[in-house]
Amino acid sequence: MTSYQSELGGRSNVAEELAESQRSISIAEFFEKNKHMLGFDSGARGLVTAVKEAVDNALDATEEAGILPDIYVSITEAGDYYRLVVEDNGPGITKEQLPKVFGKLLYGSRFHVREQKRGQQGIGISAAVLYAQLTSGKPAMITSRTDGDSDAQYFELIVDTDSNEPEISVDTTTSWERPHGTRIELEMEANMRARQQLHDYIKHTAVVNPHARIEFEEPRERLKFERVTDQLPAETEEIRPHPHGIELGSLIKLLDESASHTLSGFLQSEFTRVGQKTAESIVTAFRDRHYGRELAWKPAPAPVIESAVSDVVNNKSPDATATFAQRVAGAVSEQPRVAHHECRAIVANAADHVKSTTGSTFGSTVQGHTVEAIWELTLDGVESELTELIDEVTTARKSDETIDGMARRLVTKLNGVDRHRLTHGDIESFVERAATQTEQRDDVTFGETAQQKVIEGVWSISSTVPDDPPSVTAVSNDRDFASELLEAMRETDILAPPTDCLAPITDELVEEGLRKEFDADFYAATTRDAEVHGGDPFIVEAGIAYGGDIQSDGSIDVLRFANRVPLVYQRGACATADVITSINWRNYGLDQPGGSGTPNGPAVVLIHVASTNVPFTSESKDAIANVPEIEHEIELAIRDAARDLKRYLKKRRSLQQRKRKRNVIADILPTMAEKLADMTDQQSLMIEDSLARIMSNVLIERTTTDDGVALTVTNHTDTTTELSVTDIVSVDPGSLESATVVEMDGEWFVTWEPTVESGETARLQYDLDGDAEFDISVEGIEAEKLSVTA
Amino acid sequence: MATDTTNQSEAVAREQLLDLAAEFYDQFADGAVPSMQIPTRTKSNIEYDEDAEVWVYGDRHSTRSAKTVSGAKKLLKAIYVIDFLSTQLDEDRSSTLRELYYLSESWDHEIAQFSDQNESNQLIEDLEIVSDVSREDFHMRPEESGATLMGPLQLREQTRRGERDIHCQKDVGEGGYQIPNNPDTIEFLDNDADFVLCVETGGMRDRLVENGFDDEYNTIIVHLKGQPARATRRITRRLHDELDLPVVVFTDGDPWSYRIFASVAYGSIKSAHLSEYLATPDAQYIGIQPTDIVEYDLPTDPLSDSDINALENELEDPRFQDDFWTTEIEHQLDIGKKAEQQALAARGLDFVTDEYLPSRLDEMGVI
């Protein structure tokens, strides 16, 4: 009994109780409880993420300041914990900013900016500080010196998780040998299980940042990566958002903060690729949505209008009235179709004219009556016009009664509408209703297709109203208005965003980077043109390295990068993995059992996606999301590079075949020749010519006479060959017209550069006195295609 | 006389072989790619020679050229074989095809060795065609022995151990006279024969001999021993040409046996280059014909799939494209049966010599 009673009265108490225990949670607290969302789930992983955040920052900062990056990373054991130190030669951080940068989550200069940057959110390094303090209890130790300062700043701080503010325990100056830069030291719980990932991260960072010098020290190893170019990546421009890439909430926020008064001004100043014309188109689309359009109908004939107008005009001189009426009637009847607002404009115009010519004022009341009169007249013809229209747009199969029925019902609805001003949605519902009624009452079909046609037909005879759009403030305060504006923006055709906000690595440097790190036989790289996804521009680059020292058994290595940052984890969830497994690599010369899945072979494939907004699958920024436009570009980029690989492999195979053939034939032919000479009892044969012909080679032979030397070059291949033939002679041949002669250490290098067409022979000769020794060297052709008997 | 001709043809053979070698040598000396052209030896490349009335090779050629690895290997082998043959002729020795295959294993160059006997057989045939010399003249012998003859014929054979004069009834045992590998070493001296009867199976041949058929009808019985060896075909041709005797062929009633007839009468596909030398175009076919199977109600076996295949192949074979053969083959496909020649024994052991052969030979106008 007691419990039941307490329940009865207790409902609201429970709610109150619950309400009491509710409180807000700070971001820092949230992070504390959800470290895995940001890449700090395990000790091993945490270390990698911390290194990543610090190095990303260092690279971004140095690049922004136009400095070639010098970065030092060290991981050492410190009792139960690990000590991470990252030092750079960047521009440094000011005393005021520094605590916030390291001690406050979600603080950063990059958050608001649409630019290709490594860290897309400022949460990075402060999360590492928080993680370090949570696991080791020790504060972060940060040293920073800006250019020009005599000393460096030294801070020891932690993140206050309740307030999300930095809590500084030490704040002094100190001397530092670097003229400018930043150094962060963290002590955290970690382990080196992720040694491989760390190495990969550093190594791959070096590959895609060929302008950076990186030194990496960990308990077992020391790696150094020198820079291979002094060229900093191109400076990127910040861009404003694109109208097609913005969400409703952000739009309202922009409207709120905007200083513009008119919508047109707002659009032009806040968005990229919106000039006056585009703004006008958007506003027109907005007006249509917001106000609707007015239907325009055929005007009555001029005389009829004239008399109607004359009727409604009172108290004006007959002259003025006549002029007025004539003018109005003339102008209106001239139009093929006229909407209510157009009538008004014409009438106002006429009033002005009359005023200036006759001095008679036709004020707003008179004008209003006139417009109404004209409109009444026009309305008379609506039903028949509608009938005509419906007939035109629908197929011949609709019977006259059906069409009449529809027209009639539509007119009934329209009559209730002031000025025939309707939104598209209004028209849709009218037509639908009329169709349903027609179907029910008249027992005919008027299906969706027909309805669509009628809707579009009616919309096409409507015209945009000239009403002023609401102000920016008005729109920002009304969610529906903002929604209409957003729809209007999305509907309008707008140029793709500019791409100078992006700085791809460029295919030359992609190749350089791969060359630096992998000792391969073949390299290919390609950079695609910029494309757009969801209003954000992006560029995809791909590179392939094949053969050489790359491990040949097992699957290929895939290096993934987003905005020049290596993606180390979650390879399977990444869009790049999906694209790679879906390509038929057998077509390009790699082994791929079953025709799908990751291929095998001695190859490394590199993919880089650069964007102002790279879509990731989760907050830990490990894997690129499956956005169709991006996947498509990745596929095209890979195929570009793979085609080069295919060509290379094909050529290599054919050269190998040639070699094999040559080996066999070079074995057989001399034996044949010898035996034949034996059997027919003739002198032994010189078979080089036959051999060259068989191998479709270029044959070079020498004949010496008493006064000179002749080298004949015969081209048995099927393409023209350009060679460089150098004969190293022990005696001075003098100067020659057709060749260059260079003397070195008592030997004369006689060089010709003959071009020999297929099937032709070239003669290279020079005079010589006495005996000499010769040594010939040929360049410009593969060894397999050459036969030399000189 | 025979010796002289033999010696002469051997000298010619040797010269032809060396000519071939010289040609290759010249090709090398010119800096050209050594190659050799050979007619293709398939049934799509045999045509009927009106004058000789036999089937010879047409114009389609294939070229063995040192340009490709396989071509070069073949040419190397060919040159080794030419070398061997010319030495063999020089030393007046002979060898079998099989011996050649084994011999090649001793050659110094690994690539020149043959991988199987088929390869060496083919090469000998190639050389025959290209040098226009028969392999007998190279002193190359096949494994199979030639026919045996039984009949009223007196001949003289040149052997290693001197001349021999032999009568093929009086001077031979039950087995008959075994012809040598090169029947051109035989000289016909005298005969009392009216026609030549070629018999496929040993069983039927023995039956004929036991029943004294050769005596009674004055016929030379030639035992083909299945698919006849070249020597057999050669001797048959010589008997027809030199002794002016009609030739009839008596085999089983199945497609393989029809081919036996074809190789005697028309020339074989494999040695079409020697058809003029080996084929007897006037030879006629006695039986067993498919109509016989029906008429005499012989014990039969059903046609197997490969039999049917072979029959259908024969319908495409240019050598069988006449009315007689097309009718008979189609008839056989209809009845779906085949019969051996010895099945005639179902009508009694003497049926073949008393009834079947005499009436058929009479029909054909041979006797």
mmCIF file of N, CA, C and O in Angstrom, chain A residues 276-352:
data_model
loop_
_atom_site.group_PDB
_atom_site.id
_atom_site.type_symbol
_atom_site.label_atom_id
_atom_site.label_comp_id
_atom_site.label_asym_id
_atom_site.label_seq_id
_atom_site.Cartn_x
_atom_site.Cartn_y
_atom_site.Cartn_z
ATOM 1 N N GLN A 276 28.014 38.481 -58.848
ATOM 2 C CA GLN A 276 26.710 39.127 -58.844
ATOM 3 C C GLN A 276 25.645 38.295 -59.562
ATOM 4 O O GLN A 276 24.542 38.105 -59.083
ATOM 5 N N LYS A 277 26.046 37.807 -60.740
ATOM 6 C CA LYS A 277 25.070 37.054 -61.530
ATOM 7 C C LYS A 277 24.595 35.807 -60.800
ATOM 8 O O LYS A 277 23.410 35.497 -60.749
ATOM 9 N N THR A 278 25.582 35.081 -60.270
ATOM 10 C CA THR A 278 25.229 33.843 -59.563
ATOM 11 C C THR A 278 24.352 34.165 -58.362
ATOM 12 O O THR A 278 23.371 33.474 -58.091
ATOM 13 N N ALA A 279 24.707 35.252 -57.668
ATOM 14 C CA ALA A 279 23.907 35.633 -56.506
ATOM 15 C C ALA A 279 22.485 35.905 -56.939
ATOM 16 O O ALA A 279 21.524 35.481 -56.287
ATOM 17 N N GLU A 280 22.333 36.588 -58.051
ATOM 18 C CA GLU A 280 20.982 36.888 -58.555
ATOM 19 C C GLU A 280 20.223 35.614 -58.848
ATOM 20 O O GLU A 280 19.038 35.494 -58.502
ATOM 21 N N SER A 281 20.898 34.649 -59.511
ATOM 22 C CA SER A 281 20.216 33.384 -59.804
ATOM 23 C C SER A 281 19.750 32.710 -58.536
ATOM 24 O O SER A 281 18.639 32.182 -58.468
ATOM 25 N N ILE A 282 20.627 32.727 -57.539
ATOM 26 C CA ILE A 282 20.248 32.073 -56.279
ATOM 27 C C ILE A 282 19.060 32.777 -55.656
ATOM 28 O O ILE A 282 18.100 32.157 -55.194
ATOM 29 N N VAL A 283 19.105 34.110 -55.673
ATOM 30 C CA VAL A 283 18.022 34.857 -55.042
ATOM 31 C C VAL A 283 16.718 34.639 -55.791
ATOM 32 O O VAL A 283 15.642 34.529 -55.184
ATOM 33 N N THR A 284 16.798 34.568 -57.103
ATOM 34 C CA THR A 284 15.589 34.277 -57.879
ATOM 35 C C THR A 284 15.011 32.930 -57.469
ATOM 36 O O THR A 284 13.804 32.801 -57.235
ATOM 37 N N ALA A 285 15.890 31.926 -57.392
ATOM 38 C CA ALA A 285 15.430 30.604 -56.975
ATOM 39 C C ALA A 285 14.816 30.676 -55.579
ATOM 40 O O ALA A 285 13.827 30.016 -55.273
ATOM 41 N N PHE A 286 15.419 31.504 -54.746
ATOM 42 C CA PHE A 286 14.905 31.651 -53.390
ATOM 43 C C PHE A 286 13.530 32.279 -53.388
ATOM 44 O O PHE A 286 12.606 31.848 -52.701
ATOM 45 N N ARG A 287 13.389 33.308 -54.208
ATOM 46 C CA ARG A 287 12.092 33.995 -54.301
ATOM 47 C C ARG A 287 11.013 33.029 -54.727
ATOM 48 O O ARG A 287 9.905 33.003 -54.178
ATOM 49 N N ASP A 288 11.325 32.220 -55.703
ATOM 50 C CA ASP A 288 10.340 31.252 -56.179
ATOM 51 C C ASP A 288 9.898 30.347 -55.045
ATOM 52 O O ASP A 288 8.731 29.983 -54.950
ATOM 53 N N ARG A 289 10.868 29.980 -54.205
ATOM 54 C CA ARG A 289 10.518 29.077 -53.115
ATOM 55 C C ARG A 289 9.777 29.812 -52.028
ATOM 56 O O ARG A 289 8.856 29.298 -51.412
ATOM 57 N N HIS A 290 10.217 30.989 -51.776
ATOM 58 C CA HIS A 290 9.720 31.715 -50.626
ATOM 59 C C HIS A 290 8.353 32.323 -50.878
ATOM 60 O O HIS A 290 7.425 32.204 -50.108
ATOM 61 N N TYR A 291 8.244 33.006 -51.998
ATOM 62 C CA TYR A 291 6.983 33.675 -52.332
ATOM 63 C C TYR A 291 6.134 32.856 -53.271
ATOM 64 O O TYR A 291 4.923 33.008 -53.337
ATOM 65 N N GLY A 292 6.764 32.064 -54.051
ATOM 66 C CA GLY A 292 6.053 31.404 -55.142
ATOM 67 C C GLY A 292 6.119 32.294 -56.365
ATOM 68 O O GLY A 292 6.680 33.391 -56.342
ATOM 69 N N ARG A 293 5.585 31.795 -57.427
ATOM 70 C CA ARG A 293 5.541 32.578 -58.661
ATOM 71 C C ARG A 293 4.100 32.919 -58.965
ATOM 72 O O ARG A 293 3.176 32.304 -58.420
ATOM 73 N N GLU A 294 3.939 33.862 -59.891
ATOM 74 C CA GLU A 294 2.578 34.185 -60.306
ATOM 75 C C GLU A 294 2.345 33.617 -61.680
ATOM 76 O O GLU A 294 3.181 33.741 -62.582
ATOM 77 N N LEU A 295 1.157 32.989 -61.824
ATOM 78 C CA LEU A 295 0.821 32.448 -63.140
ATOM 79 C C LEU A 295 0.493 33.573 -64.090
ATOM 80 O O LEU A 295 -0.126 34.576 -63.706
ATOM 81 N N ALA A 296 0.904 33.392 -65.324
ATOM 82 C CA ALA A 296 0.633 34.440 -66.316
ATOM 83 C C ALA A 296 -0.307 33.897 -67.359
ATOM 84 O O ALA A 296 -0.146 32.767 -67.838
ATOM 85 N N TRP A 297 -1.285 34.684 -67.708
ATOM 86 C CA TRP A 297 -2.280 34.242 -68.686
ATOM 87 C C TRP A 297 -2.339 35.193 -69.867
ATOM 88 O O TRP A 297 -1.843 36.300 -69.821
ATOM 89 N N LYS A 298 -3.042 34.747 -70.894
ATOM 90 C CA LYS A 298 -3.153 35.598 -72.082
ATOM 91 C C LYS A 298 -4.040 36.794 -71.759
ATOM 92 O O LYS A 298 -5.089 36.648 -71.138
ATOM 93 N N PRO A 299 -3.620 37.950 -72.187
ATOM 94 C CA PRO A 299 -4.426 39.134 -71.895
ATOM 95 C C PRO A 299 -5.624 39.224 -72.839
ATOM 96 O O PRO A 299 -5.634 38.623 -73.905
ATOM 97 N N ALA A 300 -6.570 39.971 -72.394
ATOM 98 C CA ALA A 300 -7.727 40.236 -73.256
ATOM 99 C C ALA A 300 -7.294 41.176 -74.367
ATOM 100 O O ALA A 300 -6.241 41.811 -74.264
ATOM 101 N N PRO A 301 -8.056 41.275 -75.436
ATOM 102 C CA PRO A 301 -7.686 42.201 -76.514
ATOM 103 C C PRO A 301 -7.725 43.654 -76.068
ATOM 104 O O PRO A 301 -8.454 44.005 -75.140
ATOM 105 N N ALA A 302 -6.973 44.474 -76.741
ATOM 106 C CA ALA A 302 -6.774 45.876 -76.325
ATOM 107 C C ALA A 302 -8.067 46.661 -76.146
ATOM 108 O O ALA A 302 -8.273 47.290 -75.093
ATOM 109 N N PRO A 303 -8.967 46.624 -77.103
ATOM 110 C CA PRO A 303 -10.188 47.442 -76.959
ATOM 111 C C PRO A 303 -10.958 47.088 -75.695
ATOM 112 O O PRO A 303 -11.452 47.967 -74.989
ATOM 113 N N VAL A 304 -11.029 45.809 -75.429
ATOM 114 C CA VAL A 304 -11.771 45.353 -74.247
ATOM 115 C C VAL A 304 -11.126 45.917 -72.985
ATOM 116 O O VAL A 304 -11.823 46.429 -72.096
ATOM 117 N N ILE A 305 -9.836 45.839 -72.962
ATOM 118 C CA ILE A 305 -9.118 46.355 -71.793
ATOM 119 C C ILE A 305 -9.355 47.859 -71.677
ATOM 120 O O ILE A 305 -9.658 48.394 -70.596
ATOM 121 N N GLU A 306 -9.250 48.477 -72.821
ATOM 122 C CA GLU A 306 -9.379 49.935 -72.814
ATOM 123 C C GLU A 306 -10.699 50.362 -72.204
ATOM 124 O O GLU A 306 -10.728 51.223 -71.311
ATOM 125 N N SER A 307 -11.777 49.766 -72.666
ATOM 126 C CA SER A 307 -13.077 50.188 -72.138
ATOM 127 C C SER A 307 -13.194 49.830 -70.667
ATOM 128 O O SER A 307 -13.736 50.617 -69.873
ATOM 129 N N ALA A 308 -12.653 48.672 -70.278
ATOM 130 C CA ALA A 308 -12.743 48.289 -68.863
ATOM 131 C C ALA A 308 -12.009 49.304 -67.998
ATOM 132 O O ALA A 308 -12.494 49.711 -66.927
ATOM 133 N N VAL A 309 -10.868 49.705 -68.482
ATOM 134 C CA VAL A 309 -10.070 50.660 -67.713
ATOM 135 C C VAL A 309 -10.798 51.986 -67.610
ATOM 136 O O VAL A 309 -10.904 52.605 -66.535
ATOM 137 N N SER A 310 -11.317 52.376 -68.740
ATOM 138 C CA SER A 310 -12.023 53.664 -68.734
ATOM 139 C C SER A 310 -13.146 53.628 -67.721
ATOM 140 O O SER A 310 -13.380 54.608 -66.996
ATOM 141 N N ASP A 311 -13.815 52.477 -67.633
ATOM 142 C CA ASP A 311 -14.929 52.354 -66.705
ATOM 143 C C ASP A 311 -14.517 52.592 -65.259
ATOM 144 O O ASP A 311 -15.234 53.265 -64.504
ATOM 145 N N VAL A 312 -13.400 52.006 -64.896
ATOM 146 C CA VAL A 312 -13.057 52.104 -63.468
ATOM 147 C C VAL A 312 -12.425 53.440 -63.090
ATOM 148 O O VAL A 312 -12.316 53.781 -61.921
ATOM 149 N N VAL A 313 -11.945 54.140 -64.089
ATOM 150 C CA VAL A 313 -11.297 55.408 -63.744
ATOM 151 C C VAL A 313 -12.341 56.487 -63.553
ATOM 152 O O VAL A 313 -13.139 56.775 -64.442
ATOM 153 N N ASN A 314 -12.352 57.073 -62.370
ATOM 154 C CA ASN A 314 -13.302 58.178 -62.098
ATOM 155 C C ASN A 314 -12.565 59.460 -61.881
ATOM 156 O O ASN A 314 -11.403 59.485 -61.472
ATOM 157 N N ASN A 315 -13.227 60.477 -62.047
ATOM 158 C CA ASN A 315 -12.721 61.803 -61.661
ATOM 159 C C ASN A 315 -11.440 62.204 -62.373
ATOM 160 O O ASN A 315 -10.644 62.961 -61.829
ATOM 161 N N LYS A 316 -11.250 61.680 -63.525
ATOM 162 C CA LYS A 316 -10.088 62.193 -64.269
ATOM 163 C C LYS A 316 -10.573 62.739 -65.592
ATOM 164 O O LYS A 316 -11.617 62.320 -66.099
ATOM 165 N N SER A 317 -9.788 63.613 -66.116
ATOM 166 C CA SER A 317 -10.202 64.202 -67.408
ATOM 167 C C SER A 317 -10.315 63.123 -68.456
ATOM 168 O O SER A 317 -9.564 62.156 -68.451
ATOM 169 N N PRO A 318 -11.255 63.281 -69.341
ATOM 170 C CA PRO A 318 -11.441 62.270 -70.389
ATOM 171 C C PRO A 318 -10.137 62.056 -71.172
ATOM 172 O O PRO A 318 -9.786 60.938 -71.521
ATOM 173 N N ASP A 319 -9.449 63.164 -71.395
ATOM 174 C CA ASP A 319 -8.173 63.068 -72.105
ATOM 175 C C ASP A 319 -7.203 62.121 -71.405
ATOM 176 O O ASP A 319 -6.675 61.174 -71.993
ATOM 177 N N ALA A 320 -7.006 62.480 -70.144
ATOM 178 C CA ALA A 320 -6.039 61.694 -69.356
ATOM 179 C C ALA A 320 -6.488 60.245 -69.286
ATOM 180 O O ALA A 320 -5.691 59.314 -69.467
ATOM 181 N N THR A 321 -7.781 60.081 -69.036
ATOM 182 C CA THR A 321 -8.307 58.719 -68.936
ATOM 183 C C THR A 321 -8.035 57.948 -70.210
ATOM 184 O O THR A 321 -7.561 56.804 -70.189
ATOM 185 N N ALA A 322 -8.369 58.628 -71.313
ATOM 186 C CA ALA A 322 -8.157 57.934 -72.597
ATOM 187 C C ALA A 322 -6.700 57.551 -72.797
ATOM 188 O O ALA A 322 -6.385 56.405 -73.126
ATOM 189 N N THR A 323 -5.820 58.523 -72.584
ATOM 190 C CA THR A 323 -4.393 58.235 -72.743
ATOM 191 C C THR A 323 -3.988 57.064 -71.875
ATOM 192 O O THR A 323 -3.311 56.124 -72.338
ATOM 193 N N PHE A 324 -4.426 57.209 -70.651
ATOM 194 C CA PHE A 324 -4.088 56.171 -69.684
ATOM 195 C C PHE A 324 -4.584 54.810 -70.155
ATOM 196 O O PHE A 324 -3.825 53.818 -70.235
ATOM 197 N N ALA A 325 -5.881 54.778 -70.459
ATOM 198 C CA ALA A 325 -6.485 53.500 -70.854
ATOM 199 C C ALA A 325 -5.801 52.920 -72.079
ATOM 200 O O ALA A 325 -5.448 51.734 -72.131
ATOM 201 N N GLN A 326 -5.563 53.787 -73.062
ATOM 202 C CA GLN A 326 -4.924 53.314 -74.291
ATOM 203 C C GLN A 326 -3.556 52.720 -74.008
ATOM 204 O O GLN A 326 -3.215 51.629 -74.458
ATOM 205 N N ARG A 327 -2.831 53.505 -73.228
ATOM 206 C CA ARG A 327 -1.459 53.077 -72.955
ATOM 207 C C ARG A 327 -1.444 51.709 -72.267
ATOM 208 O O ARG A 327 -0.706 50.800 -72.636
ATOM 209 N N VAL A 328 -2.291 51.647 -71.255
ATOM 210 C CA VAL A 328 -2.348 50.393 -70.507
ATOM 211 C C VAL A 328 -2.755 49.241 -71.412
ATOM 212 O O VAL A 328 -2.110 48.187 -71.462
ATOM 213 N N ALA A 329 -3.864 49.469 -72.132
ATOM 214 C CA ALA A 329 -4.394 48.397 -72.990
ATOM 215 C C ALA A 329 -3.355 47.954 -73.996
ATOM 216 O O ALA A 329 -3.137 46.753 -74.217
ATOM 217 N N GLY A 330 -2.720 48.950 -74.608
ATOM 218 C CA GLY A 330 -1.713 48.620 -75.603
ATOM 219 C C GLY A 330 -0.612 47.746 -75.021
ATOM 220 O O GLY A 330 -0.283 46.666 -75.542
ATOM 221 N N ALA A 331 -0.059 48.224 -73.910
ATOM 222 C CA ALA A 331 1.053 47.509 -73.315
ATOM 223 C C ALA A 331 0.661 46.098 -72.886
ATOM 224 O O ALA A 331 1.393 45.131 -73.095
ATOM 225 N N VAL A 332 -0.480 45.980 -72.244
ATOM 226 C CA VAL A 332 -0.897 44.673 -71.731
ATOM 227 C C VAL A 332 -1.171 43.693 -72.859
ATOM 228 O O VAL A 332 -0.718 42.566 -72.862
ATOM 229 N N SER A 333 -1.948 44.149 -73.834
ATOM 230 C CA SER A 333 -2.352 43.206 -74.891
ATOM 231 C C SER A 333 -1.170 42.781 -75.757
ATOM 232 O O SER A 333 -1.209 41.754 -76.420
ATOM 233 N N GLU A 334 -0.119 43.596 -75.711
ATOM 234 C CA GLU A 334 1.090 43.254 -76.465
ATOM 235 C C GLU A 334 1.752 41.976 -75.936
ATOM 236 O O GLU A 334 2.393 41.235 -76.665
ATOM 237 N N GLN A 335 1.667 41.797 -74.632
ATOM 238 C CA GLN A 335 2.340 40.657 -74.024
ATOM 239 C C GLN A 335 1.662 39.367 -74.430
ATOM 240 O O GLN A 335 0.444 39.309 -74.459
ATOM 241 N N PRO A 336 2.441 38.329 -74.713
ATOM 242 C CA PRO A 336 1.807 37.036 -75.002
ATOM 243 C C PRO A 336 1.096 36.494 -73.763
ATOM 244 O O PRO A 336 0.054 35.886 -73.832
ATOM 245 N N ARG A 337 1.776 36.727 -72.627
ATOM 246 C CA ARG A 337 1.160 36.318 -71.369
ATOM 247 C C ARG A 337 1.445 37.408 -70.343
ATOM 248 O O ARG A 337 2.492 38.050 -70.413
ATOM 249 N N VAL A 338 0.525 37.535 -69.406
ATOM 250 C CA VAL A 338 0.794 38.554 -68.405
ATOM 251 C C VAL A 338 0.404 38.065 -67.013
ATOM 252 O O VAL A 338 -0.654 37.460 -66.823
ATOM 253 N N ALA A 339 1.289 38.292 -66.050
ATOM 254 C CA ALA A 339 1.001 37.916 -64.659
ATOM 255 C C ALA A 339 0.524 39.134 -63.910
ATOM 256 O O ALA A 339 0.661 40.266 -64.389
ATOM 257 N N HIS A 340 0.031 38.909 -62.746
ATOM 258 C CA HIS A 340 -0.546 40.003 -61.970
ATOM 259 C C HIS A 340 0.469 41.111 -61.709
ATOM 260 O O HIS A 340 0.191 42.294 -61.930
ATOM 261 N N HIS A 341 1.702 40.687 -61.301
ATOM 262 C CA HIS A 341 2.671 41.727 -60.969
ATOM 263 C C HIS A 341 3.112 42.493 -62.213
ATOM 264 O O HIS A 341 3.485 43.662 -62.139
ATOM 265 N N GLU A 342 3.042 41.805 -63.346
ATOM 266 C CA GLU A 342 3.413 42.485 -64.593
ATOM 267 C C GLU A 342 2.364 43.551 -64.923
ATOM 268 O O GLU A 342 2.699 44.650 -65.378
ATOM 269 N N CYS A 343 1.107 43.192 -64.633
ATOM 270 C CA CYS A 343 0.053 44.184 -64.843
ATOM 271 C C CYS A 343 0.335 45.422 -64.025
ATOM 272 O O CYS A 343 0.285 46.545 -64.512
ATOM 273 N N ARG A 344 0.633 45.175 -62.787
ATOM 274 C CA ARG A 344 0.887 46.283 -61.887
ATOM 275 C C ARG A 344 2.007 47.158 -62.399
ATOM 276 O O ARG A 344 1.925 48.384 -62.393
ATOM 277 N N ALA A 345 3.066 46.520 -62.875
ATOM 278 C CA ALA A 345 4.203 47.290 -63.366
ATOM 279 C C ALA A 345 3.790 48.149 -64.557
ATOM 280 O O ALA A 345 4.139 49.330 -64.661
ATOM 281 N N ILE A 346 3.003 47.545 -65.447
ATOM 282 C CA ILE A 346 2.569 48.269 -66.652
ATOM 283 C C ILE A 346 1.703 49.453 -66.267
ATOM 284 O O ILE A 346 1.865 50.579 -66.785
ATOM 285 N N VAL A 347 0.793 49.182 -65.355
ATOM 286 C CA VAL A 347 -0.127 50.254 -64.942
ATOM 287 C C VAL A 347 0.656 51.393 -64.312
ATOM 288 O O VAL A 347 0.434 52.576 -64.603
ATOM 289 N N ALA A 348 1.594 51.072 -63.456
ATOM 290 C CA ALA A 348 2.400 52.110 -62.797
ATOM 291 C C ALA A 348 3.155 52.932 -63.838
ATOM 292 O O ALA A 348 3.219 54.167 -63.773
ATOM 293 N N ASN A 349 3.704 52.230 -64.798
ATOM 294 C CA ASN A 349 4.406 52.881 -65.892
ATOM 295 C C ASN A 349 3.521 53.874 -66.626
ATOM 296 O O ASN A 349 3.881 55.030 -66.899
ATOM 297 N N ALA A 350 2.333 53.365 -66.952
ATOM 298 C CA ALA A 350 1.381 54.202 -67.692
ATOM 299 C C ALA A 350 1.017 55.441 -66.881
ATOM 300 O O ALA A 350 0.922 56.555 -67.421
ATOM 301 N N ALA A 351 0.819 55.228 -65.578
ATOM 302 C CA ALA A 351 0.465 56.352 -64.700
ATOM 303 C C ALA A 351 1.558 57.418 -64.749
ATOM 304 O O ALA A 351 1.279 58.626 -64.856
ATOM 305 N N ASP A 352 2.794 56.969 -64.688
ATOM 306 C CA ASP A 352 3.922 57.910 -64.768
ATOM 307 C C ASP A 352 3.858 58.707 -66.054
ATOM 308 O O ASP A 352 4.024 59.931 -66.071
#
